[in-house]
Amino acid sequence: MTSKDKLLANKIYLILAALFIASLVTSNLIFQKFFYWYPFDVTIFGTKLFEVSVGLLPYPITFLITDILSEIYGKRKANDVVIAGIFASFFSLLIIYISKEVPATNWSPVNNGIFVEVFGAAPLAVLASMMAYLFAQFIDIRVYHFWKQYTKGKHLWLRNNFSTFSSQIIDTLTVLLLLCSFGIIDWGNFLGLLISGVIFKVIIAFLDTPILYLIVYAFRYRFKLKVNEEIDDAVLLSVDSEVDKIGKE
């Protein structure tokens, strides 16, 4: 791999990590708004299919990105981004807590009441999301690599969907259990939201499979990677020395 390829691989990794963290933090901040999508006239345990949180819109992107990272950069680099996402989420939690405590001015477009109404439950939501997130993301990466090793790098669709299905079920179940326990969501909506959320995420997982194929193909074509070959840590860690060489030329 050339110096320019190493630099490009490192930049793409940073961009994917940034998109992952942004999607995760955003999903925690906007979760209190629920929207409806009624492709079918179905009611499950008193909840229409689909009535789900807008937080689910950016959240599947995190699983797509970890699958891309797992496929191209390996298990360790995918885990590094997950850990970075945890720190980013808790940092956002701290900022929200401080912002809630400082008083608003009389002319502030958003007064104390509105801010608390919108972001007041965010600390509990982030806590619930983080606990579910820890389970789901690490399981997603482990299951993905299990199928990757088992199939020797073939059948990308299999590991993408199997890892996402299992992790998303765990994520949805854990988040709803905690949010209902904290009193943010009524227990009467638990089963309906659980089933709607899981089905919605399964549909998204199916839809993102061709996107994953396209991105993985682009990576393999650009960096001349063989099936099951990864851009390992040695390549990314050598970027600094390559930058120094390029600067001297």
mmCIF file of C-alpha atoms in Angstrom:
data_model
loop_
_atom_site.group_PDB
_atom_site.id
_atom_site.type_symbol
_atom_site.label_atom_id
_atom_site.label_comp_id
_atom_site.label_asym_id
_atom_site.label_seq_id
_atom_site.Cartn_x
_atom_site.Cartn_y
_atom_site.Cartn_z
ATOM 1 C CA MET A 1 0.000 0.000 0.000
ATOM 2 C CA THR A 2 1.416 3.391 -0.997
ATOM 3 C CA SER A 3 1.853 6.376 1.311
ATOM 4 C CA LYS A 4 -1.132 8.141 -0.224
ATOM 5 C CA ASP A 5 -3.275 5.015 0.201
ATOM 6 C CA LYS A 6 -2.342 4.816 3.875
ATOM 7 C CA LEU A 7 -3.227 8.454 4.406
ATOM 8 C CA LEU A 8 -6.529 8.019 2.597
ATOM 9 C CA ALA A 9 -7.381 4.885 4.599
ATOM 10 C CA ASN A 10 -6.704 6.758 7.827
ATOM 11 C CA LYS A 11 -8.825 9.766 6.770
ATOM 12 C CA ILE A 12 -11.748 7.516 5.809
ATOM 13 C CA TYR A 13 -11.498 5.759 9.163
ATOM 14 C CA LEU A 14 -11.691 9.120 10.968
ATOM 15 C CA ILE A 15 -14.673 10.207 8.858
ATOM 16 C CA LEU A 16 -16.533 6.968 9.584
ATOM 17 C CA ALA A 17 -15.756 7.346 13.292
ATOM 18 C CA ALA A 18 -17.075 10.932 13.229
ATOM 19 C CA LEU A 19 -20.297 9.871 11.475
ATOM 20 C CA PHE A 20 -20.729 7.047 13.984
ATOM 21 C CA ILE A 21 -20.339 9.343 17.006
ATOM 22 C CA ALA A 22 -22.574 12.046 15.504
ATOM 23 C CA SER A 23 -25.328 9.510 14.774
ATOM 24 C CA LEU A 24 -25.110 8.034 18.253
ATOM 25 C CA VAL A 25 -25.183 11.352 20.125
ATOM 26 C CA THR A 26 -27.980 12.717 17.915
ATOM 27 C CA SER A 27 -30.156 9.648 18.483
ATOM 28 C CA ASN A 28 -29.866 10.195 22.245
ATOM 29 C CA LEU A 29 -30.887 13.849 21.980
ATOM 30 C CA ILE A 30 -33.957 13.516 19.733
ATOM 31 C CA PHE A 31 -35.464 10.303 21.101
ATOM 32 C CA GLN A 32 -38.488 11.938 22.789
ATOM 33 C CA LYS A 33 -40.230 12.699 19.503
ATOM 34 C CA PHE A 34 -42.188 9.750 18.087
ATOM 35 C CA PHE A 35 -43.342 9.538 14.492
ATOM 36 C CA TYR A 36 -45.643 7.244 12.575
ATOM 37 C CA TRP A 37 -45.257 5.293 9.367
ATOM 38 C CA TYR A 38 -48.299 3.220 8.444
ATOM 39 C CA PRO A 39 -47.470 0.998 5.445
ATOM 40 C CA PHE A 40 -49.810 -1.581 7.007
ATOM 41 C CA ASP A 41 -52.952 -1.083 9.081
ATOM 42 C CA VAL A 42 -51.757 -3.219 11.983
ATOM 43 C CA THR A 43 -52.033 -2.660 15.727
ATOM 44 C CA ILE A 44 -49.771 -4.633 18.069
ATOM 45 C CA PHE A 45 -50.597 -4.592 21.790
ATOM 46 C CA GLY A 46 -52.317 -1.229 21.427
ATOM 47 C CA THR A 47 -49.518 0.347 19.386
ATOM 48 C CA LYS A 48 -49.807 1.032 15.670
ATOM 49 C CA LEU A 49 -47.141 -0.420 13.381
ATOM 50 C CA PHE A 50 -44.992 1.635 13.042
ATOM 51 C CA GLU A 51 -44.970 4.259 15.805
ATOM 52 C CA VAL A 52 -41.325 4.659 16.705
ATOM 53 C CA SER A 53 -38.915 7.234 18.095
ATOM 54 C CA VAL A 54 -37.072 9.511 15.675
ATOM 55 C CA GLY A 55 -33.989 8.365 17.560
ATOM 56 C CA LEU A 56 -34.214 5.180 15.503
ATOM 57 C CA LEU A 57 -33.518 7.117 12.297
ATOM 58 C CA PRO A 58 -29.797 7.815 12.882
ATOM 59 C CA TYR A 59 -29.162 4.831 15.173
ATOM 60 C CA PRO A 60 -29.089 2.109 12.458
ATOM 61 C CA ILE A 61 -26.314 4.101 10.796
ATOM 62 C CA THR A 62 -24.081 3.218 13.746
ATOM 63 C CA PHE A 63 -24.535 -0.497 13.080
ATOM 64 C CA LEU A 64 -23.867 -0.052 9.372
ATOM 65 C CA ILE A 65 -20.656 1.825 10.167
ATOM 66 C CA THR A 66 -19.434 -0.785 12.664
ATOM 67 C CA ASP A 67 -20.060 -3.457 10.027
ATOM 68 C CA ILE A 68 -18.020 -1.443 7.507
ATOM 69 C CA LEU A 69 -15.241 -0.965 10.045
ATOM 70 C CA SER A 70 -15.327 -4.645 11.023
ATOM 71 C CA GLU A 71 -15.135 -5.721 7.383
ATOM 72 C CA ILE A 72 -12.398 -3.327 6.261
ATOM 73 C CA TYR A 73 -10.431 -2.290 9.345
ATOM 74 C CA GLY A 74 -10.959 -5.281 11.619
ATOM 75 C CA LYS A 75 -12.478 -6.044 14.988
ATOM 76 C CA ARG A 76 -10.070 -3.955 17.066
ATOM 77 C CA LYS A 77 -10.611 -0.717 15.139
ATOM 78 C CA ALA A 78 -14.381 -1.226 15.248
ATOM 79 C CA ASN A 79 -14.218 -1.660 19.026
ATOM 80 C CA ASP A 80 -12.127 1.518 19.321
ATOM 81 C CA VAL A 81 -14.890 3.543 17.645
ATOM 82 C CA VAL A 82 -17.527 2.003 19.924
ATOM 83 C CA ILE A 83 -15.520 3.025 22.995
ATOM 84 C CA ALA A 84 -15.052 6.542 21.571
ATOM 85 C CA GLY A 85 -18.829 6.725 21.106
ATOM 86 C CA ILE A 86 -19.347 5.904 24.775
ATOM 87 C CA PHE A 87 -17.095 8.766 25.885
ATOM 88 C CA ALA A 88 -18.789 11.160 23.440
ATOM 89 C CA SER A 89 -22.229 10.236 24.754
ATOM 90 C CA PHE A 90 -21.299 10.742 28.389
ATOM 91 C CA PHE A 91 -19.636 14.053 27.508
ATOM 92 C CA SER A 92 -22.848 15.198 25.812
ATOM 93 C CA LEU A 93 -24.712 14.085 28.937
ATOM 94 C CA LEU A 94 -22.481 16.330 31.063
ATOM 95 C CA ILE A 95 -23.057 19.313 28.759
ATOM 96 C CA ILE A 96 -26.838 18.815 28.878
ATOM 97 C CA TYR A 97 -26.798 18.580 32.677
ATOM 98 C CA ILE A 98 -24.792 21.801 33.034
ATOM 99 C CA SER A 99 -26.969 23.599 30.459
ATOM 100 C CA LYS A 100 -30.102 22.581 32.357
ATOM 101 C CA GLU A 101 -28.793 24.016 35.621
ATOM 102 C CA VAL A 102 -27.807 27.485 34.375
ATOM 103 C CA PRO A 103 -30.722 30.002 34.331
ATOM 104 C CA ALA A 104 -32.142 31.318 31.065
ATOM 105 C CA THR A 105 -32.399 35.049 30.410
ATOM 106 C CA ASN A 106 -35.778 36.755 30.117
ATOM 107 C CA TRP A 107 -35.307 37.192 26.353
ATOM 108 C CA SER A 108 -34.006 33.680 25.665
ATOM 109 C CA PRO A 109 -35.995 32.050 22.781
ATOM 110 C CA VAL A 110 -35.808 28.800 24.743
ATOM 111 C CA ASN A 111 -36.727 29.298 28.397
ATOM 112 C CA ASN A 112 -35.960 26.980 31.311
ATOM 113 C CA GLY A 113 -39.287 25.167 31.032
ATOM 114 C CA ILE A 114 -38.987 24.375 27.342
ATOM 115 C CA PHE A 115 -35.364 23.270 27.717
ATOM 116 C CA VAL A 116 -36.207 20.911 30.585
ATOM 117 C CA GLU A 117 -39.221 19.563 28.691
ATOM 118 C CA VAL A 118 -37.109 18.762 25.618
ATOM 119 C CA PHE A 119 -33.827 17.727 27.239
ATOM 120 C CA GLY A 120 -34.881 16.965 30.803
ATOM 121 C CA ALA A 121 -35.121 13.235 30.204
ATOM 122 C CA ALA A 122 -31.937 13.165 28.128
ATOM 123 C CA PRO A 123 -29.616 12.116 31.008
ATOM 124 C CA LEU A 124 -31.758 9.069 31.773
ATOM 125 C CA ALA A 125 -32.145 8.369 28.070
ATOM 126 C CA VAL A 126 -28.397 8.506 27.508
ATOM 127 C CA LEU A 127 -27.830 6.210 30.473
ATOM 128 C CA ALA A 128 -30.406 3.745 29.165
ATOM 129 C CA SER A 129 -29.034 4.023 25.655
ATOM 130 C CA MET A 130 -25.452 3.509 26.817
ATOM 131 C CA MET A 131 -26.251 0.339 28.714
ATOM 132 C CA ALA A 132 -28.136 -1.047 25.747
ATOM 133 C CA TYR A 133 -25.479 0.274 23.395
ATOM 134 C CA LEU A 134 -22.684 -1.527 25.232
ATOM 135 C CA PHE A 135 -24.500 -4.834 24.910
ATOM 136 C CA ALA A 136 -25.672 -4.337 21.345
ATOM 137 C CA GLN A 137 -22.578 -2.928 19.652
ATOM 138 C CA PHE A 138 -20.091 -5.348 21.130
ATOM 139 C CA ILE A 139 -22.423 -8.248 20.350
ATOM 140 C CA ASP A 140 -22.832 -6.897 16.805
ATOM 141 C CA ILE A 141 -19.048 -6.862 16.291
ATOM 142 C CA ARG A 142 -18.543 -10.285 17.848
ATOM 143 C CA VAL A 143 -21.335 -11.923 15.849
ATOM 144 C CA TYR A 144 -20.131 -10.209 12.668
ATOM 145 C CA HIS A 145 -16.603 -11.561 13.078
ATOM 146 C CA PHE A 146 -17.866 -15.007 14.030
ATOM 147 C CA TRP A 147 -19.711 -15.274 10.716
ATOM 148 C CA LYS A 148 -16.832 -13.646 8.857
ATOM 149 C CA GLN A 149 -14.408 -16.289 10.119
ATOM 150 C CA TYR A 150 -16.910 -19.089 9.682
ATOM 151 C CA THR A 151 -17.635 -18.188 6.039
ATOM 152 C CA LYS A 152 -13.977 -17.235 5.365
ATOM 153 C CA GLY A 153 -14.945 -13.749 4.259
ATOM 154 C CA LYS A 154 -17.745 -14.853 1.928
ATOM 155 C CA HIS A 155 -21.519 -14.205 2.153
ATOM 156 C CA LEU A 156 -21.315 -10.599 3.314
ATOM 157 C CA TRP A 157 -25.122 -10.383 3.486
ATOM 158 C CA LEU A 158 -25.200 -13.207 6.048
ATOM 159 C CA ARG A 159 -22.939 -11.604 8.652
ATOM 160 C CA ASN A 160 -24.377 -8.140 8.054
ATOM 161 C CA ASN A 161 -27.963 -9.182 8.703
ATOM 162 C CA PHE A 162 -27.371 -11.808 11.399
ATOM 163 C CA SER A 163 -25.162 -9.507 13.467
ATOM 164 C CA THR A 164 -27.555 -6.568 13.085
ATOM 165 C CA PHE A 165 -30.682 -8.613 13.869
ATOM 166 C CA SER A 166 -29.296 -10.012 17.115
ATOM 167 C CA SER A 167 -27.779 -6.746 18.310
ATOM 168 C CA GLN A 168 -30.814 -4.626 17.418
ATOM 169 C CA ILE A 169 -33.182 -6.934 19.295
ATOM 170 C CA ILE A 170 -30.988 -6.705 22.389
ATOM 171 C CA ASP A 171 -30.656 -2.936 21.999
ATOM 172 C CA THR A 172 -34.400 -2.302 21.627
ATOM 173 C CA LEU A 173 -35.310 -4.607 24.501
ATOM 174 C CA THR A 174 -32.752 -3.106 26.894
ATOM 175 C CA VAL A 175 -33.588 0.527 26.071
ATOM 176 C CA LEU A 176 -37.342 0.018 26.500
ATOM 177 C CA LEU A 177 -36.902 -1.889 29.759
ATOM 178 C CA LEU A 178 -34.821 0.932 31.202
ATOM 179 C CA LEU A 179 -36.992 3.769 29.879
ATOM 180 C CA CYS A 180 -40.129 2.109 31.255
ATOM 181 C CA SER A 181 -38.378 1.480 34.571
ATOM 182 C CA PHE A 182 -37.400 5.173 34.756
ATOM 183 C CA GLY A 183 -41.016 6.164 34.040
ATOM 184 C CA ILE A 184 -40.179 7.921 30.764
ATOM 185 C CA ILE A 185 -42.386 5.528 28.760
ATOM 186 C CA ASP A 186 -45.546 3.843 30.065
ATOM 187 C CA TRP A 187 -45.333 0.065 30.537
ATOM 188 C CA GLY A 188 -48.560 -0.269 28.556
ATOM 189 C CA ASN A 189 -46.643 0.692 25.408
ATOM 190 C CA PHE A 190 -43.740 -1.680 26.073
ATOM 191 C CA LEU A 191 -44.675 -4.707 23.943
ATOM 192 C CA GLY A 192 -46.035 -2.665 21.058
ATOM 193 C CA LEU A 193 -42.954 -0.437 20.898
ATOM 194 C CA LEU A 194 -40.652 -3.457 21.256
ATOM 195 C CA ILE A 195 -42.193 -5.335 18.336
ATOM 196 C CA SER A 196 -42.520 -2.212 16.176
ATOM 197 C CA GLY A 197 -38.942 -1.193 16.915
ATOM 198 C CA VAL A 198 -37.485 -4.611 16.147
ATOM 199 C CA ILE A 199 -39.434 -5.002 12.897
ATOM 200 C CA PHE A 200 -38.496 -1.465 11.833
ATOM 201 C CA LYS A 201 -34.806 -2.143 12.495
ATOM 202 C CA VAL A 202 -34.924 -5.487 10.665
ATOM 203 C CA ILE A 203 -36.364 -3.722 7.606
ATOM 204 C CA ILE A 204 -33.588 -1.105 7.795
ATOM 205 C CA ALA A 205 -30.985 -3.880 8.085
ATOM 206 C CA PHE A 206 -32.284 -5.463 4.877
ATOM 207 C CA LEU A 207 -32.244 -2.092 3.127
ATOM 208 C CA ASP A 208 -28.684 -1.240 4.142
ATOM 209 C CA THR A 209 -27.271 -4.559 2.863
ATOM 210 C CA PRO A 210 -26.797 -3.345 -0.741
ATOM 211 C CA ILE A 211 -25.245 -0.145 0.638
ATOM 212 C CA LEU A 212 -22.755 -2.242 2.601
ATOM 213 C CA TYR A 213 -21.959 -4.314 -0.506
ATOM 214 C CA LEU A 214 -21.330 -1.151 -2.523
ATOM 215 C CA ILE A 215 -19.076 0.421 0.114
ATOM 216 C CA VAL A 216 -17.093 -2.774 0.698
ATOM 217 C CA TYR A 217 -16.640 -3.229 -3.062
ATOM 218 C CA ALA A 218 -15.400 0.373 -3.340
ATOM 219 C CA PHE A 219 -12.896 -0.215 -0.535
ATOM 220 C CA ARG A 220 -11.602 -3.447 -2.045
ATOM 221 C CA TYR A 221 -11.309 -1.872 -5.476
ATOM 222 C CA ARG A 222 -9.556 1.299 -4.253
ATOM 223 C CA PHE A 223 -7.138 -0.393 -1.855
ATOM 224 C CA LYS A 224 -6.770 -3.655 -3.808
ATOM 225 C CA LEU A 225 -7.963 -5.814 -0.919
ATOM 226 C CA LYS A 226 -8.694 -9.501 -1.330
ATOM 227 C CA VAL A 227 -11.771 -11.177 0.142
ATOM 228 C CA ASN A 228 -11.394 -11.338 3.940
ATOM 229 C CA GLU A 229 -8.351 -9.024 3.821
ATOM 230 C CA GLU A 230 -8.339 -6.045 6.202
ATOM 231 C CA ILE A 231 -6.455 -2.769 6.512
ATOM 232 C CA ASP A 232 -4.708 -3.674 9.747
ATOM 233 C CA ASP A 233 -3.381 -1.503 12.564
ATOM 234 C CA ALA A 234 0.171 -1.590 11.207
ATOM 235 C CA VAL A 235 -0.942 0.306 8.110
ATOM 236 C CA LEU A 236 -2.796 2.996 10.084
ATOM 237 C CA LEU A 237 -0.054 3.340 12.710
ATOM 238 C CA SER A 238 2.540 3.926 9.993
ATOM 239 C CA VAL A 239 0.704 7.025 8.750
ATOM 240 C CA ASP A 240 2.676 9.453 10.926
ATOM 241 C CA SER A 241 5.999 8.272 9.589
ATOM 242 C CA GLU A 242 4.658 8.428 6.055
ATOM 243 C CA VAL A 243 3.496 12.017 6.633
ATOM 244 C CA ASP A 244 6.992 12.947 7.767
ATOM 245 C CA LYS A 245 8.473 11.406 4.639
ATOM 246 C CA ILE A 246 6.040 13.205 2.375
ATOM 247 C CA GLY A 247 6.778 16.503 4.154
ATOM 248 C CA LYS A 248 10.494 16.123 3.550
ATOM 249 C CA GLU A 249 10.082 15.381 -0.152
#
